Short mmCIF file of C-alpha atoms in Angstrom, two decimals:
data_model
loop_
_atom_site.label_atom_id
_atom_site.label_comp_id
_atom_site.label_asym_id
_atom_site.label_seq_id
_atom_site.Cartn_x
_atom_site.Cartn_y
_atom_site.Cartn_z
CA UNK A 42 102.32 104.42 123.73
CA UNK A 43 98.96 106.02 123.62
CA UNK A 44 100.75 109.14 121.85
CA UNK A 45 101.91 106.79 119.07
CA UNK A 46 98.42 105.32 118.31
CA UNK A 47 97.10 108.55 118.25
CA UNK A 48 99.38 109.94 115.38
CA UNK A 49 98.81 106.54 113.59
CA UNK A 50 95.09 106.35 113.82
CA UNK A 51 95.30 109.61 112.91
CA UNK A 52 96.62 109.23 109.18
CA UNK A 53 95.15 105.61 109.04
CA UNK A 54 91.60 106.89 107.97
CA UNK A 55 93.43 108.61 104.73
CA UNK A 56 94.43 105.35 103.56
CA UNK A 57 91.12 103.82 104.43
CA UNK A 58 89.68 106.67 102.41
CA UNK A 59 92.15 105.78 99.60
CA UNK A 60 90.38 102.38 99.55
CA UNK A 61 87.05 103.52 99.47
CA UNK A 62 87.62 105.68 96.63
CA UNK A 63 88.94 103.03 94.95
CA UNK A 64 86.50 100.50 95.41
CA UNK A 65 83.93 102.77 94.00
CA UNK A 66 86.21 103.79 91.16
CA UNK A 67 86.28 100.21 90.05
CA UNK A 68 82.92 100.49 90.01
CA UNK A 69 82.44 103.16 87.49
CA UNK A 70 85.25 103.41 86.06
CA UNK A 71 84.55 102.78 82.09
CA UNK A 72 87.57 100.30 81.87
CA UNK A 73 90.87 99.75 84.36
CA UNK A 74 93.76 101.80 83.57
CA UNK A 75 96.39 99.35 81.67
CA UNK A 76 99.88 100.64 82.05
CA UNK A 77 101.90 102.55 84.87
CA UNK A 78 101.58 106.14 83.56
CA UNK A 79 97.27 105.62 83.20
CA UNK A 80 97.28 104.07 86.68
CA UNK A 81 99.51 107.13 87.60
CA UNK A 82 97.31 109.67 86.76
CA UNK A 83 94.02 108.43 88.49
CA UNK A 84 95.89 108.58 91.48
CA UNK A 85 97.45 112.26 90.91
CA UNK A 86 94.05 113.21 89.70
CA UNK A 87 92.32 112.16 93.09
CA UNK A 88 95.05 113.02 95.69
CA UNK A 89 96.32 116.53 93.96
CA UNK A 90 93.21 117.43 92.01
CA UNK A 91 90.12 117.04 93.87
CA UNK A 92 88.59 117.34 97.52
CA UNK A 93 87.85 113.36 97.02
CA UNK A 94 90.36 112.40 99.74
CA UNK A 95 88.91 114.89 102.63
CA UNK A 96 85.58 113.25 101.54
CA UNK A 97 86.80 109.60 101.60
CA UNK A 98 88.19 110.44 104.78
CA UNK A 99 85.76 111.77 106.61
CA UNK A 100 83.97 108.77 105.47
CA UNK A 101 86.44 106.25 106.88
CA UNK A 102 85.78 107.99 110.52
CA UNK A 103 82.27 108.21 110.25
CA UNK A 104 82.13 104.54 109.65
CA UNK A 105 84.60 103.73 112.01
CA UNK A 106 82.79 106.10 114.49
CA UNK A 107 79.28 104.05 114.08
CA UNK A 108 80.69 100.93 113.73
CA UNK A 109 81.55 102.12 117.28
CA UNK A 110 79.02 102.95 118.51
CA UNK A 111 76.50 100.81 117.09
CA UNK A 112 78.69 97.39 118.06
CA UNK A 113 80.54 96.30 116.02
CA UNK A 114 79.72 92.42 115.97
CA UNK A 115 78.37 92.99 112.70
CA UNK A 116 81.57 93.91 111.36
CA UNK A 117 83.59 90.43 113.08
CA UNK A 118 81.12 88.53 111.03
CA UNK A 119 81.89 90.49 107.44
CA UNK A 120 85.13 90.01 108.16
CA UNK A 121 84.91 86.16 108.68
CA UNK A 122 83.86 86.26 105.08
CA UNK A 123 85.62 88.93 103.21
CA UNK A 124 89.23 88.51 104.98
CA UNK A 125 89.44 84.87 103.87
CA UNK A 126 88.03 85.99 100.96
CA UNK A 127 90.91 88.86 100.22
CA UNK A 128 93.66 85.65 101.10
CA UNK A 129 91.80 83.52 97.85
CA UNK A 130 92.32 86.50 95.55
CA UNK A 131 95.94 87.21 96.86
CA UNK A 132 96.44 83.53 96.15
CA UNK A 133 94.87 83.71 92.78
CA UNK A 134 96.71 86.57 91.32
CA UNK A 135 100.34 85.18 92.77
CA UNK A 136 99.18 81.98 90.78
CA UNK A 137 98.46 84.21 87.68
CA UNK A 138 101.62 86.32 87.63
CA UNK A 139 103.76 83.58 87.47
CA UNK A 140 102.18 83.01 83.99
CA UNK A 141 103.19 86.52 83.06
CA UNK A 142 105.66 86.62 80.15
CA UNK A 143 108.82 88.14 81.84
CA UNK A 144 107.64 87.60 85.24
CA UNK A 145 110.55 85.71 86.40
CA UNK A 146 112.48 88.92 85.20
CA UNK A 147 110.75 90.52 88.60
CA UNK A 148 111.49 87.28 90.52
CA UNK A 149 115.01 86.74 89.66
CA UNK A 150 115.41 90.66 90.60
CA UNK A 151 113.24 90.29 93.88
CA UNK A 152 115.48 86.99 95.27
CA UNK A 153 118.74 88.42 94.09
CA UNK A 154 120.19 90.14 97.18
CA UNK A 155 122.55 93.12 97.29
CA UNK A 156 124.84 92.07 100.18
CA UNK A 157 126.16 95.26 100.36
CA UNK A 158 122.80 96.88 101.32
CA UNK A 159 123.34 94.46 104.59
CA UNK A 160 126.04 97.04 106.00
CA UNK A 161 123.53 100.23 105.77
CA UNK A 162 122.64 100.80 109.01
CA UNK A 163 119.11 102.51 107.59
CA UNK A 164 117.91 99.11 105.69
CA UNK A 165 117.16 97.49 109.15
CA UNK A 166 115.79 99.87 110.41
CA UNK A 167 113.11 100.41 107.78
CA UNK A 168 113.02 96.58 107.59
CA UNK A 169 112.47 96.36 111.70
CA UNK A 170 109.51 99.49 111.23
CA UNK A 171 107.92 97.60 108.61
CA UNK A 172 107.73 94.60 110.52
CA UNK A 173 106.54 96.51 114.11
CA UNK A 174 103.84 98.10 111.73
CA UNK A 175 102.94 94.90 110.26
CA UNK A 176 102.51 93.10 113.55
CA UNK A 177 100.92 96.38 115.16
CA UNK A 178 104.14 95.86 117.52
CA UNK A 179 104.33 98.82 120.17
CA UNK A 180 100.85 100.21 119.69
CA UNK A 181 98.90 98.76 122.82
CA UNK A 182 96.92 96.62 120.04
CA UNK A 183 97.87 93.06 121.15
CA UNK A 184 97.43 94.40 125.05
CA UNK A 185 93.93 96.07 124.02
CA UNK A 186 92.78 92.67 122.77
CA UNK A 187 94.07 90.68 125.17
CA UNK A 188 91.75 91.98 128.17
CA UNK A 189 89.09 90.17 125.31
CA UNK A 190 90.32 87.35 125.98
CA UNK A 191 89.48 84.41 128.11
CA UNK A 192 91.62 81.57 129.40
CA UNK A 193 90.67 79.13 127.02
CA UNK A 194 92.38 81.22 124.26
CA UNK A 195 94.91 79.59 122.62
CA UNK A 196 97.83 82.47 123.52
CA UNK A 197 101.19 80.21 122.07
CA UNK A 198 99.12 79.09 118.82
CA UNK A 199 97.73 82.96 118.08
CA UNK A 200 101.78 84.17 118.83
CA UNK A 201 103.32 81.61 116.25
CA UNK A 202 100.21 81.57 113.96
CA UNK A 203 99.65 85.52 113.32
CA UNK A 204 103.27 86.37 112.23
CA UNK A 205 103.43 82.97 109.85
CA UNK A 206 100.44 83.86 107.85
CA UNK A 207 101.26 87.74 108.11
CA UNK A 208 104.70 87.14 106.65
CA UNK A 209 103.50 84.38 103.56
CA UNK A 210 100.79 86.94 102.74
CA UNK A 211 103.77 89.80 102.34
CA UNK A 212 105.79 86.77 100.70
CA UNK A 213 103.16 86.13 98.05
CA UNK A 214 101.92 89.78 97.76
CA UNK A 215 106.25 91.13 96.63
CA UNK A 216 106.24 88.38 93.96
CA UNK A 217 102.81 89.41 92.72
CA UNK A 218 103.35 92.79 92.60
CA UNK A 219 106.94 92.30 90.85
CA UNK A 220 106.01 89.69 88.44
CA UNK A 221 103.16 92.13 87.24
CA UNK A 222 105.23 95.61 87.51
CA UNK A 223 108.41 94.10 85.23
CA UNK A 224 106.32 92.31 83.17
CA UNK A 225 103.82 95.27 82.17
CA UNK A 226 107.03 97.87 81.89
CA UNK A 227 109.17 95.34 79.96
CA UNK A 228 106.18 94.91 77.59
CA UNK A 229 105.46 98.34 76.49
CA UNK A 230 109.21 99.18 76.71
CA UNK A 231 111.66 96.17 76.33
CA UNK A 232 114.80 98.47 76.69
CA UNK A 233 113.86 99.68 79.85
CA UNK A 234 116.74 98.95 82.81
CA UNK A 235 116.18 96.95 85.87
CA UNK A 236 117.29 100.43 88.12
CA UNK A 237 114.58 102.24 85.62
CA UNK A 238 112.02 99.96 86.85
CA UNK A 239 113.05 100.18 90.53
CA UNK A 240 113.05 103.97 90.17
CA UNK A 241 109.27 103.70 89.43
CA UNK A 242 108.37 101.58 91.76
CA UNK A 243 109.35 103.47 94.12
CA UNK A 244 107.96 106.89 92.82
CA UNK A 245 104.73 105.37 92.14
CA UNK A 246 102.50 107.08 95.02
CA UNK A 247 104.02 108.58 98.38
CA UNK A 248 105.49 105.61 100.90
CA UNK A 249 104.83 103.45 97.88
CA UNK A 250 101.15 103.45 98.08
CA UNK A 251 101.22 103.37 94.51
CA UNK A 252 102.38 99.17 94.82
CA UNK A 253 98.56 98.88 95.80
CA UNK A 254 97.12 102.52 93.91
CA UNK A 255 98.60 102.41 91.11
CA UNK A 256 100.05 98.32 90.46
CA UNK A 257 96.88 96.45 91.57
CA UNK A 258 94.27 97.85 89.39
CA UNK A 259 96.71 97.70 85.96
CA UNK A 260 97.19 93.56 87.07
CA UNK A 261 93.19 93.25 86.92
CA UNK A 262 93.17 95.22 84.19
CA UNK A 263 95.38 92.14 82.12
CA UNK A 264 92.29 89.37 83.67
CA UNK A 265 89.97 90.87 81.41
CA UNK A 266 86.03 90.69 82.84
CA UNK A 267 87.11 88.50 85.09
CA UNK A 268 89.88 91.14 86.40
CA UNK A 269 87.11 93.72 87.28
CA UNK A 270 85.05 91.91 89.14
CA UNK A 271 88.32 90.94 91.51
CA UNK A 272 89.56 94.27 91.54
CA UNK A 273 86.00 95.40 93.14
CA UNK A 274 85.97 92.28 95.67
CA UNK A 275 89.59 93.10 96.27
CA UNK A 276 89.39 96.69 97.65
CA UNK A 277 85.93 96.10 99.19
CA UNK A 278 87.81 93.19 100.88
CA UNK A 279 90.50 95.97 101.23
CA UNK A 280 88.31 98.28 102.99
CA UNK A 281 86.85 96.36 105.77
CA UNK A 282 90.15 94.78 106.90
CA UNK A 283 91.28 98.63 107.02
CA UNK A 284 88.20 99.35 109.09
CA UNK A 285 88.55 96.54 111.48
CA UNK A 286 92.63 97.64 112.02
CA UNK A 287 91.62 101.30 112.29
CA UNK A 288 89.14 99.87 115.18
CA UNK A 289 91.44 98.35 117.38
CA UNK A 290 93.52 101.41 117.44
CA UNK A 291 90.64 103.15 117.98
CA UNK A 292 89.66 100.44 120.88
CA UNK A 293 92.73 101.72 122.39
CA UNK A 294 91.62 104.85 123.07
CA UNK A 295 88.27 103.95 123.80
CA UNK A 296 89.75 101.52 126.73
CA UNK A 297 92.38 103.92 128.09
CA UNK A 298 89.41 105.99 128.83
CA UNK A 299 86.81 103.84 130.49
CA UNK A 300 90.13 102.95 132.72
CA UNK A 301 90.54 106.23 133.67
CA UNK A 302 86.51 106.87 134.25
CA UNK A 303 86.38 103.88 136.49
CA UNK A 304 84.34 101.40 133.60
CA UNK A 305 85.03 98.08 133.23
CA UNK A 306 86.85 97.22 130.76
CA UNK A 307 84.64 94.43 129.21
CA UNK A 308 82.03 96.38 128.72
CA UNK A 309 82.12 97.16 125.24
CA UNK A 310 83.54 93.76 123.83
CA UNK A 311 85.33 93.46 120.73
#
């Protein structure tokens, strides 16, 4: 188990780099790319072209690392703020791409299943690994912060409450993301096939990354000032939730060893 948190946490501060970047790229950037093959080409440009990511990543450990070591009870409290505060801006822009012209294009597409997919063996199980890496299921997480816990934790509420929320954010997050990705292609090419705008979706960034990359910053881009200003809140917002989830896996780690120095395991609380 320890052996698969390792290999995760080990890639994990890439993405969180990926975020970082971003955030400060909606910061300076003059305006936010407004079509696919724009939003395309940041991404190229800072994965392929630059040494940007072994920056951003080193980065994401070194904060990690002093968040740490310095406590990181300062971070809980962000979080309080900026997590609910990510769940208002997912809310908001489901809301406004429903109001997308050919949005329910992406909709009709998303809730229209292909029962034959239901017979490929490889669907569920990239639909089961999804869900374990949603959930942080077979990582030690949940076990990690459970020695945090005391006995007036509410244990049943936590088990149903986590996944319900975790699964309505994915829910509203796949109808945001195709609402905005059929409407923008249909717009600036109304010929364009339903498999054409599959095929880009999922060529857009590797493990499509480029749903969040590439997607997130043209949809802002369609808010006008407004869109900015939520595209900066959104990956800042972005960036501590990744720091927090590269911390418990980190935690992990960090327990396995006081347990096999002899420490308590309570003494560095979460």
């Amino acid at each position: 188990m320890l052996s698969i948190v390792f290999f995760v946490s080990g890639y994990y501060p890439v993405i969180l780099g990926w975020c970082i970047y971003y955030l400060y790229l909606s910061c300076t950037l003059s305006s936010l790319p407004t079509t696919e093959e724009a939003g395309s080409e940041i991404f190229s440009n800072f994965t392929q072209h630059s040494y940007w990511p072994v920056f951003t990543q080193v980065l994401a450990v070194a904060l990690s690392g002093i968040c740490l070591l310095g406590g990181i009870k300062w971070i809980e409290k962000v979080n309080m703020v900026l997590v609910p505060l990510l769940l208002a801006i997912v809310i908001f822009t489901f809301a406004w791409s429903l109001t997308r012209q050919y949005a329910e294009v992406g909709i009709t597409f998303l809730f229209t299943p292909s029962w034959s997919s239901l017979l490929d063996p490889s669907m569920w199980i990239a639909a089961a690994g999804q869900n374990a890496f949603d959930t942080n299921a077979g990582m030690a997480v949940l076990a990690t912060y459970s020695t945090f816990m005391s006995r007036d934790s509410r244990i049943i509420s936590y088990s149903f409450l986590i996944p319900i929320v975790n699964n309505l954010v994915s829910f509203f997050a796949s109808i945001t993301i195709f609402s905005t990705v059929f409407s923008t292609i249909i717009q600036t090419n109304p010929t364009a096939t339903r498999s054409a705008i599959v095929r880009i979706m999922k060529t857009a960034g590797p493990g499509s990354t480029g749903l969040t990359f590439t997607w997130i910053p043209v949809l802002f881009s369609k808010v006008g000032v407004v869109g900015r200003v939520l595209c900066v809140l959104f990956f800042l917002c972005l960036v501590f939730a990744g720091v927090s989830s590269l911390l418990s896996l980190t935690q992990v780690h960090v327990l396995a060893m006081k347990e096999f120095n002899g420490e308590s395991m309570n003494s560095n609380k979460l």
